[in-house]
PDB file of C-alpha atoms in Angstrom:
ATOM      1  CA  MET A   1      -3.844   7.163 -16.740  1.00  0.00           C
ATOM      2  CA  LEU A   2      -6.188   5.027 -15.508  1.00  0.00           C
ATOM      3  CA  ARG A   3      -9.991   5.611 -16.579  1.00  0.00           C
ATOM      4  CA  GLY A   4     -13.322   4.674 -13.950  1.00  0.00           C
ATOM      5  CA  THR A   5     -16.870   6.246 -13.450  1.00  0.00           C
ATOM      6  CA  LEU A   6     -17.906   6.951  -9.899  1.00  0.00           C
ATOM      7  CA  PRO A   7     -20.175   4.913  -8.691  1.00  0.00           C
ATOM      8  CA  ASN A   8     -22.830   8.245  -7.573  1.00  0.00           C
ATOM      9  CA  ASP A   9     -22.546   9.171 -11.226  1.00  0.00           C
ATOM     10  CA  LYS A  10     -25.497   8.508 -13.208  1.00  0.00           C
ATOM     11  CA  ALA A  11     -24.166  10.236 -15.908  1.00  0.00           C
ATOM     12  CA  GLY A  12     -21.689   7.723 -16.106  1.00  0.00           C
ATOM     13  CA  ALA A  13     -18.960  10.562 -16.912  1.00  0.00           C
ATOM     14  CA  THR A  14     -14.981   9.056 -17.080  1.00  0.00           C
ATOM     15  CA  CYS A  15     -13.192  10.302 -14.035  1.00  0.00           C
ATOM     16  CA  LEU A  16      -9.202   9.778 -13.607  1.00  0.00           C
ATOM     17  CA  CYS A  17      -8.556   7.466 -10.950  1.00  0.00           C
ATOM     18  CA  PHE A  18      -4.860   7.722  -8.826  1.00  0.00           C
ATOM     19  CA  LEU A  19      -4.584   4.371  -7.498  1.00  0.00           C
ATOM     20  CA  LEU A  20      -1.558   2.617  -8.533  1.00  0.00           C
ATOM     21  CA  MET A  21       1.006   2.641  -5.842  1.00  0.00           C
ATOM     22  CA  LEU A  22       4.839   1.992  -5.918  1.00  0.00           C
ATOM     23  CA  ILE A  23       5.698  -0.828  -4.068  1.00  0.00           C
ATOM     24  CA  VAL A  24       9.434  -0.763  -3.355  1.00  0.00           C
ATOM     25  CA  LYS A  25      11.441  -3.907  -2.249  1.00  0.00           C
ATOM     26  CA  HIS A  26      14.979  -1.771  -1.640  1.00  0.00           C
ATOM     27  CA  TYR A  27      14.240   0.292   1.635  1.00  0.00           C
ATOM     28  CA  ARG A  28      15.356   0.845   4.906  1.00  0.00           C
ATOM     29  CA  VAL A  29      12.960   1.392   8.224  1.00  0.00           C
ATOM     30  CA  GLU A  30      13.743   4.536  10.059  1.00  0.00           C
ATOM     31  CA  ASN A  31      12.011   4.994  13.680  1.00  0.00           C
ATOM     32  CA  THR A  32      10.766   8.701  14.581  1.00  0.00           C
ATOM     33  CA  VAL A  33      10.621   9.578  18.060  1.00  0.00           C
ATOM     34  CA  ASP A  34       7.091   8.836  18.569  1.00  0.00           C
ATOM     35  CA  ASN A  35       7.478   4.987  16.789  1.00  0.00           C
ATOM     36  CA  VAL A  36       6.218   6.365  13.633  1.00  0.00           C
ATOM     37  CA  LYS A  37       8.415   4.215  10.905  1.00  0.00           C
ATOM     38  CA  VAL A  38       9.348   5.999   7.938  1.00  0.00           C
ATOM     39  CA  ILE A  39      10.409   4.348   4.613  1.00  0.00           C
ATOM     40  CA  CYS A  40      13.059   5.547   3.071  1.00  0.00           C
ATOM     41  CA  SER A  41      13.639   3.836  -0.395  1.00  0.00           C
ATOM     42  CA  GLN A  42      16.959   3.194  -2.729  1.00  0.00           C
ATOM     43  CA  GLU A  43      14.937   3.134  -5.712  1.00  0.00           C
ATOM     44  CA  PRO A  44      14.345   5.820  -7.999  1.00  0.00           C
ATOM     45  CA  PRO A  45      10.230   6.629  -8.028  1.00  0.00           C
ATOM     46  CA  LEU A  46       9.657   6.098 -11.522  1.00  0.00           C
ATOM     47  CA  CYS A  47       5.582   6.108 -12.917  1.00  0.00           C
ATOM     48  CA  PRO A  48       3.965   2.736 -13.490  1.00  0.00           C
ATOM     49  CA  ALA A  49       1.836   4.426 -16.315  1.00  0.00           C
ATOM     50  CA  CYS A  50       4.079   6.408 -18.204  1.00  0.00           C
ATOM     51  CA  ASN A  51       7.692   4.944 -16.471  1.00  0.00           C
ATOM     52  CA  PHE A  52       8.837   8.998 -16.132  1.00  0.00           C
ATOM     53  CA  LEU A  53      10.926   9.774 -12.821  1.00  0.00           C
ATOM     54  CA  MET A  54       8.313  11.565 -10.314  1.00  0.00           C
ATOM     55  CA  SER A  55       8.730  14.367  -7.830  1.00  0.00           C
ATOM     56  CA  GLY A  56       7.701  14.485  -4.444  1.00  0.00           C
ATOM     57  CA  TYR A  57       4.087  14.830  -3.251  1.00  0.00           C
ATOM     58  CA  ASP A  58       3.426  14.682  -0.053  1.00  0.00           C
ATOM     59  CA  LYS A  59       3.230  11.965   3.436  1.00  0.00           C
ATOM     60  CA  ARG A  60       0.374  10.026   4.515  1.00  0.00           C
ATOM     61  CA  LEU A  61      -0.067   8.138   7.563  1.00  0.00           C
ATOM     62  CA  ARG A  62      -0.941   4.006   7.086  1.00  0.00           C
ATOM     63  CA  PHE A  63      -1.652   1.847  10.109  1.00  0.00           C
ATOM     64  CA  VAL A  64      -0.835  -1.596   9.660  1.00  0.00           C
ATOM     65  CA  ILE A  65      -1.843  -5.093  12.285  1.00  0.00           C
ATOM     66  CA  ARG A  66       0.866  -7.140  12.593  1.00  0.00           C
ATOM     67  CA  ASP A  67       0.772 -10.562  13.707  1.00  0.00           C
ATOM     68  CA  ASP A  68       0.212 -10.165  16.883  1.00  0.00           C
ATOM     69  CA  GLY A  69      -2.814  -7.500  16.994  1.00  0.00           C
ATOM     70  CA  GLU A  70      -0.835  -4.693  17.533  1.00  0.00           C
ATOM     71  CA  LYS A  71      -0.896  -1.726  14.859  1.00  0.00           C
ATOM     72  CA  GLU A  72       2.369   0.120  13.563  1.00  0.00           C
ATOM     73  CA  THR A  73       2.530   3.726  12.169  1.00  0.00           C
ATOM     74  CA  TYR A  74       4.071   4.323   8.944  1.00  0.00           C
ATOM     75  CA  LEU A  75       4.121   7.951   7.127  1.00  0.00           C
ATOM     76  CA  LEU A  76       4.351   6.831   3.154  1.00  0.00           C
ATOM     77  CA  ARG A  77       5.610   9.006   0.842  1.00  0.00           C
ATOM     78  CA  ARG A  78       3.050   9.964  -2.262  1.00  0.00           C
ATOM     79  CA  PHE A  79       4.612  11.231  -5.934  1.00  0.00           C
ATOM     80  CA  ARG A  80       3.093  13.358  -8.713  1.00  0.00           C
ATOM     81  CA  CYS A  81       4.524  12.314 -12.095  1.00  0.00           C
ATOM     82  CA  PRO A  82       5.080  15.766 -14.084  1.00  0.00           C
ATOM     83  CA  ARG A  83       3.819  14.182 -17.122  1.00  0.00           C
ATOM     84  CA  CYS A  84       0.518  11.990 -16.778  1.00  0.00           C
ATOM     85  CA  LYS A  85      -0.047  14.124 -13.360  1.00  0.00           C
ATOM     86  CA  SER A  86      -1.362  11.231 -11.752  1.00  0.00           C
ATOM     87  CA  ILE A  87      -0.616  10.239  -8.347  1.00  0.00           C
ATOM     88  CA  HIS A  88       1.397   7.266  -6.673  1.00  0.00           C
ATOM     89  CA  LEU A  89       1.675   5.819  -3.248  1.00  0.00           C
ATOM     90  CA  GLN A  90       4.862   4.565  -2.648  1.00  0.00           C
ATOM     91  CA  ILE A  91       4.493   1.122  -0.225  1.00  0.00           C
ATOM     92  CA  PRO A  92       7.072  -1.200   1.236  1.00  0.00           C
ATOM     93  CA  ASP A  93       6.443  -4.919   0.212  1.00  0.00           C
ATOM     94  CA  CYS A  94       5.751  -5.770   3.430  1.00  0.00           C
ATOM     95  CA  ILE A  95       2.253  -4.214   3.229  1.00  0.00           C
ATOM     96  CA  GLU A  96      -0.528  -5.001   1.453  1.00  0.00           C
ATOM     97  CA  PRO A  97      -2.059  -2.410  -1.240  1.00  0.00           C
ATOM     98  CA  GLN A  98      -5.798  -1.620   0.308  1.00  0.00           C
ATOM     99  CA  LYS A  99      -5.412  -3.910   3.085  1.00  0.00           C
ATOM    100  CA  HIS A 100      -5.029  -3.395   6.946  1.00  0.00           C
ATOM    101  CA  TYR A 101      -3.174  -6.217   7.661  1.00  0.00           C
ATOM    102  CA  ALA A 102       0.698  -7.166   7.064  1.00  0.00           C
ATOM    103  CA  ALA A 103       1.161  -8.776   3.907  1.00  0.00           C
ATOM    104  CA  LYS A 104       3.169 -11.294   5.652  1.00  0.00           C
ATOM    105  CA  ILE A 105       0.089 -12.498   7.983  1.00  0.00           C
ATOM    106  CA  ILE A 106      -2.436 -12.684   4.697  1.00  0.00           C
ATOM    107  CA  CYS A 107      -0.160 -14.991   2.844  1.00  0.00           C
ATOM    108  CA  ASN A 108       0.519 -16.861   5.812  1.00  0.00           C
ATOM    109  CA  THR A 109      -3.298 -17.789   6.876  1.00  0.00           C
ATOM    110  CA  ILE A 110      -4.124 -17.635   2.772  1.00  0.00           C
ATOM    111  CA  SER A 111      -1.283 -21.064   2.440  1.00  0.00           C
ATOM    112  CA  GLY A 112      -2.281 -22.573   6.300  1.00  0.00           C
ATOM    113  CA  ALA A 113       0.994 -21.841   7.582  1.00  0.00           C
ATOM    114  CA  ALA A 114      -0.495 -19.594  10.314  1.00  0.00           C
ATOM    115  CA  ASP A 115      -1.288 -20.748  13.846  1.00  0.00           C
ATOM    116  CA  TYR A 116      -3.083 -17.805  14.606  1.00  0.00           C
ATOM    117  CA  CYS A 117      -4.458 -14.478  13.173  1.00  0.00           C
ATOM    118  CA  PRO A 118      -5.760 -11.564  14.750  1.00  0.00           C
ATOM    119  CA  ALA A 119      -8.389 -10.615  11.829  1.00  0.00           C
ATOM    120  CA  ASP A 120     -11.905 -11.953  12.579  1.00  0.00           C
ATOM    121  CA  ASN A 121     -13.104 -15.151  10.427  1.00  0.00           C
ATOM    122  CA  SER A 122     -15.265 -12.709   7.930  1.00  0.00           C
ATOM    123  CA  THR A 123     -12.084 -10.875   6.982  1.00  0.00           C
ATOM    124  CA  ILE A 124     -10.480 -14.287   6.377  1.00  0.00           C
ATOM    125  CA  ARG A 125     -12.947 -15.773   4.813  1.00  0.00           C
ATOM    126  CA  ARG A 126     -12.624 -12.995   2.231  1.00  0.00           C
ATOM    127  CA  TRP A 127      -8.911 -13.229   1.990  1.00  0.00           C
ATOM    128  CA  LYS A 128      -9.317 -16.247   0.459  1.00  0.00           C
ATOM    129  CA  LYS A 129     -11.948 -15.272  -1.875  1.00  0.00           C
ATOM    130  CA  ASN A 130     -10.125 -12.790  -2.989  1.00  0.00           C
ATOM    131  CA  PRO A 131      -6.258 -13.395  -2.569  1.00  0.00           C
ATOM    132  CA  PRO A 132      -4.075 -11.269  -3.258  1.00  0.00           C
ATOM    133  CA  VAL A 133      -2.809 -10.260  -6.443  1.00  0.00           C
ATOM    134  CA  LEU A 134       0.928  -9.884  -5.773  1.00  0.00           C
ATOM    135  CA  PRO A 135       3.175 -12.664  -4.872  1.00  0.00           C
ATOM    136  CA  ARG A 136       5.300 -12.583  -1.708  1.00  0.00           C
ATOM    137  CA  LYS A 137       8.355 -13.997  -0.154  1.00  0.00           C
TER     138      LYS A 137
END
C-alpha cells in the first residue's frame, strides 16, 4: 500500500493513497441504453500491491474525450483488496490514467502522428513535458 502526505496537512501525518489502477488489456465493451460503455474484463482482478484476488466494491462514471472532440462515458468498476484494504479502479488500456483524453490521442499527439487534436495547446505542452508512463499500442 502506498503512503504519502496530504498537501494541507501541516503536521506531515501519513495518509493512505488509493491511486493504484488496474489496467486491463483483455476486455469487451457493452453499450447500455443511455450510451454508457461498460467494461467487462476477462482478467481476474488481482491487487497490484499484494497480488491477492479482490472483490467488487462499487462503480463510477468516467468521461473520456475522443479524437473527434466528443465525450464517451464509461462505467468503471472499483475493487477492494481484502488483504491490504486498498481500493483500485479498473480501467481499459484505451483510457490513460488520470487524463480526460483517450490514450490513443495522447500518444499520437506526443509522437507527432496526429493531424488534429481536440485538446488546447497548453494541454498538449503538458503532455509533451510529462509524457505517459505506460507504453501504448
